[in-house]
Short mmCIF file of C-alpha atoms in Angstrom, two decimals:
data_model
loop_
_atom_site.label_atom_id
_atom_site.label_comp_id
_atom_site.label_asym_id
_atom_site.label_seq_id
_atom_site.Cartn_x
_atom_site.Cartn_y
_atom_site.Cartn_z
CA UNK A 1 -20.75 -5.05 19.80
CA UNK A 2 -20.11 -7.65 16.87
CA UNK A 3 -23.11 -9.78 15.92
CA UNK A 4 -22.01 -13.70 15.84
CA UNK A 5 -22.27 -15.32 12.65
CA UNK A 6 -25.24 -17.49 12.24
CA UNK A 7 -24.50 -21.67 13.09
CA UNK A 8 -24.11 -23.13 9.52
CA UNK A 9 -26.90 -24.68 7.65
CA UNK A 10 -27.64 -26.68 5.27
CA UNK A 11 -29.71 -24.71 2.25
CA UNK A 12 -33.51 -26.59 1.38
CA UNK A 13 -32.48 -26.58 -2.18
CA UNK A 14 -30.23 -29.95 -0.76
CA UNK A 15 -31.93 -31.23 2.46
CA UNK A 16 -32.75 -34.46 2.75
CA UNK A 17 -36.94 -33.96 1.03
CA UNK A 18 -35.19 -32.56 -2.43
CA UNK A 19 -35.89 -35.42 -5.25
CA UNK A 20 -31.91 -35.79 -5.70
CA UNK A 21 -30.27 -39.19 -6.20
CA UNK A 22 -27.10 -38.89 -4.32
CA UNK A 23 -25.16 -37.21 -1.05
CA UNK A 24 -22.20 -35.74 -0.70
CA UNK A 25 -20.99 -35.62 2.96
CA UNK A 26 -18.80 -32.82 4.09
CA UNK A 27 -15.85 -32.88 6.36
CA UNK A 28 -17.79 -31.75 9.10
CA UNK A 29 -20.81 -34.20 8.35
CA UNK A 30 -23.26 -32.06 7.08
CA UNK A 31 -25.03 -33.71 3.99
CA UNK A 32 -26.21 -32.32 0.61
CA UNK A 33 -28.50 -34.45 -1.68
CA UNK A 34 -27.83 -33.37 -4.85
CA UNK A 35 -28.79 -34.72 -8.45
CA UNK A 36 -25.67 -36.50 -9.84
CA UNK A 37 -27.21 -35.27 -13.50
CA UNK A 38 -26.10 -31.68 -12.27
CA UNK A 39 -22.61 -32.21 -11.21
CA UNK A 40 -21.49 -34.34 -14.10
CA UNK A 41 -22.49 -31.44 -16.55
CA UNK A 42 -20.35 -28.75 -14.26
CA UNK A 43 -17.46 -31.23 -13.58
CA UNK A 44 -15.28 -33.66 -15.78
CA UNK A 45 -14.00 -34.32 -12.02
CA UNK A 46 -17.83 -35.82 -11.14
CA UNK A 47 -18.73 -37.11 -14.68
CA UNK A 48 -15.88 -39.55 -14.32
CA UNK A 49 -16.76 -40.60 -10.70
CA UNK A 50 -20.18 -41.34 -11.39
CA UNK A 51 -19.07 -43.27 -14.65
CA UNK A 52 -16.92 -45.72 -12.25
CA UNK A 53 -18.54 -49.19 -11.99
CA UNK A 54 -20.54 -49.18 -8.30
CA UNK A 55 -20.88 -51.91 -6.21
CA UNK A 56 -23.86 -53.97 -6.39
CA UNK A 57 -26.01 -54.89 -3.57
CA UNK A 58 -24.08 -52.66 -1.03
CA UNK A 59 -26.75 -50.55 -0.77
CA UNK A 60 -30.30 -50.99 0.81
CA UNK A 61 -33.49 -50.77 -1.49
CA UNK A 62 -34.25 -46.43 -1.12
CA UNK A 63 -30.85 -45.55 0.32
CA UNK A 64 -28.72 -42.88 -1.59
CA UNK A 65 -25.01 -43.50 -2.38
CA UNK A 66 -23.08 -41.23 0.11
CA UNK A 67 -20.10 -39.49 -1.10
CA UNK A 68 -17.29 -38.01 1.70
CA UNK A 69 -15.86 -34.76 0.79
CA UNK A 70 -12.80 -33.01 1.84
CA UNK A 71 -13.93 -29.76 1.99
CA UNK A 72 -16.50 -28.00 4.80
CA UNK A 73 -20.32 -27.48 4.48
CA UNK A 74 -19.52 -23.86 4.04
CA UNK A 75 -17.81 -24.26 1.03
CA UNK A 76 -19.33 -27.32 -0.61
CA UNK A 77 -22.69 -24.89 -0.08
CA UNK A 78 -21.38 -21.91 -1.91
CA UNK A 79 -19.90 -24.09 -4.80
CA UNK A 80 -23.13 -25.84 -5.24
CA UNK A 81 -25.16 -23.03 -5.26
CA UNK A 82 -23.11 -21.26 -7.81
CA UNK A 83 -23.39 -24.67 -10.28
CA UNK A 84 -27.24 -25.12 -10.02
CA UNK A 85 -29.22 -23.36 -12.35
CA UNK A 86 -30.85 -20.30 -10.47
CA UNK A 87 -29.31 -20.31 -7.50
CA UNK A 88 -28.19 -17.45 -5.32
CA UNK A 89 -24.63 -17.09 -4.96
CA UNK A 90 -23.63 -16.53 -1.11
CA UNK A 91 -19.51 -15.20 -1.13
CA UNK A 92 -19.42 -13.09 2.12
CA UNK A 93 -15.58 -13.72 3.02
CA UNK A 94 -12.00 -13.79 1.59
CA UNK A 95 -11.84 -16.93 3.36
CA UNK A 96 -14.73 -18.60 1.71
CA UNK A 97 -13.52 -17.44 -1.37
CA UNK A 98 -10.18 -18.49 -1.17
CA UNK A 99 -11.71 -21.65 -0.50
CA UNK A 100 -13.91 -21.92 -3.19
CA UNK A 101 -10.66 -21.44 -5.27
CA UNK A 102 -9.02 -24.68 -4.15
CA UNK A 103 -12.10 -26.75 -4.68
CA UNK A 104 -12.63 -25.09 -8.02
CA UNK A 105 -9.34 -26.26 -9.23
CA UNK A 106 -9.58 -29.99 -7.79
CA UNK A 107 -13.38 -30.49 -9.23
CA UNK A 108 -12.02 -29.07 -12.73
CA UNK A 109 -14.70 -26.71 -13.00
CA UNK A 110 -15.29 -23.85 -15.47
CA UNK A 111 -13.15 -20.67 -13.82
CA UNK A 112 -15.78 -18.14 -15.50
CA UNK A 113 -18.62 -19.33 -13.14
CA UNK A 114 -16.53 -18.61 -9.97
CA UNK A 115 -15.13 -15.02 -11.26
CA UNK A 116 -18.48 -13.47 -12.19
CA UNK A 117 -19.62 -14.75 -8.77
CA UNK A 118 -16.36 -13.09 -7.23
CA UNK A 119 -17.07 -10.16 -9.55
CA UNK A 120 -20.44 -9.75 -8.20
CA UNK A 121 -19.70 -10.24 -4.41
CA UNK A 122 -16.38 -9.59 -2.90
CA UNK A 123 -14.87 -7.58 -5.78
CA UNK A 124 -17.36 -5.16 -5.59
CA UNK A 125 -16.99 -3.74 -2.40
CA UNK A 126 -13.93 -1.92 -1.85
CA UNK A 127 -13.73 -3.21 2.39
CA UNK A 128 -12.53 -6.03 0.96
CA UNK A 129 -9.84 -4.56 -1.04
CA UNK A 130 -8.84 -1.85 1.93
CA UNK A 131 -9.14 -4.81 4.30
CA UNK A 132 -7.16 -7.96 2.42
CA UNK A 133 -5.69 -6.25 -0.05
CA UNK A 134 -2.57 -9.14 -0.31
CA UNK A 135 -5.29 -11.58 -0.27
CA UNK A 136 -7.88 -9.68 -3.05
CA UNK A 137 -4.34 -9.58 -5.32
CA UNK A 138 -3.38 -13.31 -5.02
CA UNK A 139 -7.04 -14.66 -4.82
CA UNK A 140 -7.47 -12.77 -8.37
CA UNK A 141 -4.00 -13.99 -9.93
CA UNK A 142 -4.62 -17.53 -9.12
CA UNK A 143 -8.28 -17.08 -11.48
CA UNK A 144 -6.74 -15.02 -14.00
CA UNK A 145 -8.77 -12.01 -13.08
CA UNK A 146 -6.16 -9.36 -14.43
CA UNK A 147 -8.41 -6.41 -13.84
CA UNK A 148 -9.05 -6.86 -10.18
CA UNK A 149 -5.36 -8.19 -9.28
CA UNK A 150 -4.51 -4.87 -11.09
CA UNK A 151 -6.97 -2.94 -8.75
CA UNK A 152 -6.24 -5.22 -5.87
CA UNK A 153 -2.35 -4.31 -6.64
CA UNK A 154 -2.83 -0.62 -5.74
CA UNK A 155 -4.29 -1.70 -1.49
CA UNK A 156 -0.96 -3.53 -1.37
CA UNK A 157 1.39 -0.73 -0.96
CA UNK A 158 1.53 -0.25 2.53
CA UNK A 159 1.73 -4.41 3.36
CA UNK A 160 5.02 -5.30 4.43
CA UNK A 161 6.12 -8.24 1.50
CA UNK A 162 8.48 -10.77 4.10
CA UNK A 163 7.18 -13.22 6.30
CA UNK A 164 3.80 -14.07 6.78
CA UNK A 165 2.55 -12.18 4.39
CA UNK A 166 5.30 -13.97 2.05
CA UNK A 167 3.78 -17.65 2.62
CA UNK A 168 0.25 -15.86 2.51
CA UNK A 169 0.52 -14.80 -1.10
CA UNK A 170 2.20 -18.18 -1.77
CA UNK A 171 -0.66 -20.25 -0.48
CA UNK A 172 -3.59 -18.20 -2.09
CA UNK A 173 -1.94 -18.17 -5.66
CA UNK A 174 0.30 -21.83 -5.28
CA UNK A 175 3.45 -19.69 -7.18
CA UNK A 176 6.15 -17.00 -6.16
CA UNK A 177 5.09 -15.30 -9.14
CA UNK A 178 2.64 -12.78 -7.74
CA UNK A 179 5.18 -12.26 -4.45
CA UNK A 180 7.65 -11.36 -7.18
CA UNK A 181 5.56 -9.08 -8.99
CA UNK A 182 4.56 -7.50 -6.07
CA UNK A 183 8.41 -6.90 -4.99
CA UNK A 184 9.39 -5.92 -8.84
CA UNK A 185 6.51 -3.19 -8.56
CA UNK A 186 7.67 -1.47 -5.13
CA UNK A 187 11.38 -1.36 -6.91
CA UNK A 188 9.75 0.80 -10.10
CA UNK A 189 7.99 2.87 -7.48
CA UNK A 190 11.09 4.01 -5.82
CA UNK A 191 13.23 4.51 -8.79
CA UNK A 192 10.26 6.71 -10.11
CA UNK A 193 9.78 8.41 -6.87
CA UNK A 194 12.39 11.01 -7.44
CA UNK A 195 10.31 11.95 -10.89
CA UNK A 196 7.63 13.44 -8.53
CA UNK A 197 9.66 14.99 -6.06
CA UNK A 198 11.42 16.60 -8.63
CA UNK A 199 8.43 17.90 -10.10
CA UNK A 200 7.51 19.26 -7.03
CA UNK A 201 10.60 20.69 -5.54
CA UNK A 202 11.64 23.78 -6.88
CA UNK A 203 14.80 25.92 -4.90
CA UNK A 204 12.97 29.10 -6.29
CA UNK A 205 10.07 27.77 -3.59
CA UNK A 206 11.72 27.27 -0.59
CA UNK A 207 13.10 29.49 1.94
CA UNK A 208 17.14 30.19 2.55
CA UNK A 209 16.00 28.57 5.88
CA UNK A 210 15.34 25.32 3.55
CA UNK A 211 17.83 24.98 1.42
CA UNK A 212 16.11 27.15 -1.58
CA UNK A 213 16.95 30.68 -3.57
CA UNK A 214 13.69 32.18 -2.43
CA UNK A 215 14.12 35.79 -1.63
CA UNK A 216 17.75 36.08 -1.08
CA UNK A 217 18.65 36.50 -4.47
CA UNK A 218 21.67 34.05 -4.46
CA UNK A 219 21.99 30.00 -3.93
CA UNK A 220 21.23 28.76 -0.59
CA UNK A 221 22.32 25.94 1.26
CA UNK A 222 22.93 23.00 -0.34
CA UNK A 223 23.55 21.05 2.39
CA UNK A 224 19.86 22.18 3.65
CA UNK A 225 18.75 21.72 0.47
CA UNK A 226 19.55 18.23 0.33
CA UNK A 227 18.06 17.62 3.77
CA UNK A 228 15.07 19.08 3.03
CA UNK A 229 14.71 17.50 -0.34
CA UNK A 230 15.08 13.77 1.50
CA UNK A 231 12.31 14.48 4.31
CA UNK A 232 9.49 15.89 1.22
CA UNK A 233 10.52 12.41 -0.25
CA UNK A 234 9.36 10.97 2.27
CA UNK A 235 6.39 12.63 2.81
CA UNK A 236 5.95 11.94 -1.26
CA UNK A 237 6.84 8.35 -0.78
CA UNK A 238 4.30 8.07 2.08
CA UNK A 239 1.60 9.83 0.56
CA UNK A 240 2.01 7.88 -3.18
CA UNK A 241 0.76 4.80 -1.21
CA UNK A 242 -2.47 5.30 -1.20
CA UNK A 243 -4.50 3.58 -3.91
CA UNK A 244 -5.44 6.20 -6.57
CA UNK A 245 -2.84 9.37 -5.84
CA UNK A 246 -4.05 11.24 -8.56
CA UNK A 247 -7.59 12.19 -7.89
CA UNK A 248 -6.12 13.45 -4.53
CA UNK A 249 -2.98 15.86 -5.63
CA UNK A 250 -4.88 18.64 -7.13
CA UNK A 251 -3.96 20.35 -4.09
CA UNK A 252 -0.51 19.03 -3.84
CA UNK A 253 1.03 20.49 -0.97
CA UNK A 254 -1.96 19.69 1.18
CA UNK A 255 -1.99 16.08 -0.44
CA UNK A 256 1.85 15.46 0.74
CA UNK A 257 2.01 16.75 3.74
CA UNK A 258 4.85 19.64 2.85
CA UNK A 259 3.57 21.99 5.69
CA UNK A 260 5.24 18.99 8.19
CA UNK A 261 8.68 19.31 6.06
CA UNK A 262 8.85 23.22 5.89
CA UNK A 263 8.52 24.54 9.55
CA UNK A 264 9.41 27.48 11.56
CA UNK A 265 9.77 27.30 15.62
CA UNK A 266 8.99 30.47 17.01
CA UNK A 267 8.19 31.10 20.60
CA UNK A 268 5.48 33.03 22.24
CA UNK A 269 4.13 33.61 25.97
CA UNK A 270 0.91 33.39 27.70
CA UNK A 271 0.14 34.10 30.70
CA UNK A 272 3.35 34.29 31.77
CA UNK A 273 4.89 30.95 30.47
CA UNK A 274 7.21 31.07 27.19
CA UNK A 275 6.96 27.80 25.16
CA UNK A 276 7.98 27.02 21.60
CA UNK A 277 5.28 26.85 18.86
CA UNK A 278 6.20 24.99 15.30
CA UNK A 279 4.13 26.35 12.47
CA UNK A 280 4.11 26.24 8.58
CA UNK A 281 6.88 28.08 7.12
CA UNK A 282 5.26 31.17 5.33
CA UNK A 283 7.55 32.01 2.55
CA UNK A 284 8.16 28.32 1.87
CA UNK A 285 5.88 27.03 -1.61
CA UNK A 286 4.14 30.52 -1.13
CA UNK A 287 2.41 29.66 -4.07
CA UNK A 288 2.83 26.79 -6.68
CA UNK A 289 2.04 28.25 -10.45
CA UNK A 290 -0.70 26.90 -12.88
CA UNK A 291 2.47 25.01 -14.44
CA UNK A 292 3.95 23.70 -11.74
CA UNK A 293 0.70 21.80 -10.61
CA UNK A 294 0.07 20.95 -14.19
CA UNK A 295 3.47 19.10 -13.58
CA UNK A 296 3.23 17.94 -10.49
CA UNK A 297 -0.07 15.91 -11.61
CA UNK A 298 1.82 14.30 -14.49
CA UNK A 299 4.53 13.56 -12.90
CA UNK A 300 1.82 11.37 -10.43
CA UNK A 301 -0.26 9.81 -13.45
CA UNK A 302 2.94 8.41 -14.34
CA UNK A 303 3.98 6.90 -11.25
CA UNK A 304 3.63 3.08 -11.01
CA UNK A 305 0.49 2.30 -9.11
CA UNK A 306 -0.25 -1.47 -9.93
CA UNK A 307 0.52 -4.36 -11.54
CA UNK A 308 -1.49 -7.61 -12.82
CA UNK A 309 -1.64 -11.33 -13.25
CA UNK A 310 0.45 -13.37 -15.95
CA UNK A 311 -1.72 -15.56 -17.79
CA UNK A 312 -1.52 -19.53 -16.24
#
């Protein structure tokens, strides 16, 4: 059963008792008294505002000056909280943060304060990564967070790069750039993917069945050799998405899936019924050498796995 999210509310630190000297008003009315001391250090954006000449007598004696904001209580919250001395940061969604992001860049303030916040909160759990990875990559390239758009970069693999996910990149990061990246990175992955398939398939491994010299002491099959060599890719290409390949290949035929490539149908009866049973070829990658692993593993350590942010 999912637990609702708690109804909004406005933090004491800025309710209406704290000894601040101005509102800001949020989209969807919620008010913040704030000290307008506090946001003129943080922001060039509010220094400048509060410099303007005010109107004289349009106020009552003991009323505060009421500013309307664009942005939701949610977000004028978090970015409050993370530009007052002391304050507990509160980043519990992508979607806060992303928002955070735009308001950062209109209010002109300092990008370091918002990534160690990030750093701290959403890009420290990997959920987030395995759950938005597109959004984790273009949330970090649009703050210049190279390491984390680099980490981010390796969840992507499996997200389809058209469409919606297309405009999604473009409106977390305002630039094709990343999008591009992204695309440029999935090319070097398949012209490298033959690199580890190569390193893996060996004729002197396989069968005559597959395509390999294995036990029949002359060349087999080329034909089945080449069909067999395009369905491992496969299993190689589907198995290099995940994030960090390497710490999972050290046993490499498990790790791709080769026992789904290399089959034998046999059939067998019980109790009186015949049916077909498909099993692991036995003579198939019988054994893979010291070497060849040792191979194997370098082959993946050199694969392309991610890619970062270019400097704005």
């Amino acid at each position: 059963m999912t637990t609702p999210a708690p109804a909004f509310a406005v933090d004491p630190v800025f309710g209406p008792d704290t000894a601040g000297n101005c509102v800001l008003q949020s989209s969807d009315s919620f008010k913040f008294k704030v000290h307008h001391i506090v946001l003129s250090i943080a922001s060039p954006f509010f220094r400048d505002m509060f410099n303007l000449p005010q109107q004289s007598g349009s106020l009552e004696p003991g009323e505060l000056p009421v500013i309307p904001m664009t942005e939701d209580g949610e977000t004028i919250q978090a970015l409050l909280l993370l530009i007052y001395p002391g304050q507990l940061t509160r980043i519990q969604t992508v979607e806060l943060a992303i928002k955070l992001a735009v308001a950062w860049d209109k209010y002109l303030l300092p990008p370091d304060l918002l990534q160690a916040a990030l750093r701290r909160t959403i890009y420290s759990d990997k959920e987030f990564f395995q759950s938005f990875p597109l959004q984790m990559f273009g949330l970090a390239c649009r703050l210049g967070m190279d390491t984390e758009a680099r980490l981010a970069s390796r969840y992507t693999h499996r997200e389809p790069l058209a469409d919606s996910n297309a405009g999604t990149l473009f409106q977390f990061t305002g630039s094709i750039q990343p999008l591009l990246d992204l695309q440029h990175l999935r090319i070097r992955r398949e012209e490298a993917l033959d690199s580890v398939v190569m390193a893996l398939l060996d004729r002197n491994l396989l069968c005559s069945t597959h395509g390999g010299t294995h036990n029949i002491g002359i060349g087999g099959d080329m034909s089945t050799h080449y069909q067999t060599f395009e369905a491992i890719k496969e299993q190689v290409r589907e198995a290099l998405k995940t994030p960090f390949p390497a710490e999972k290949c050290k046993q490499p035929l498990l790790f791709f899936g080769i026992s789904k490539v290399c089959t034998v149908t046999t059939t067998e009866t019980i109790v009186g019924i015949r049916r077909r049973v498909v099993s692991k070829c036995p003579t198939c990658f019988f054994e893979l050498s010291t070497q060849t692993i040792e191979k194997i593993a370098s082959a993946v350590a050199e694969y392309p796995q991610e890619v970062g942010c270019r400097a704005r």
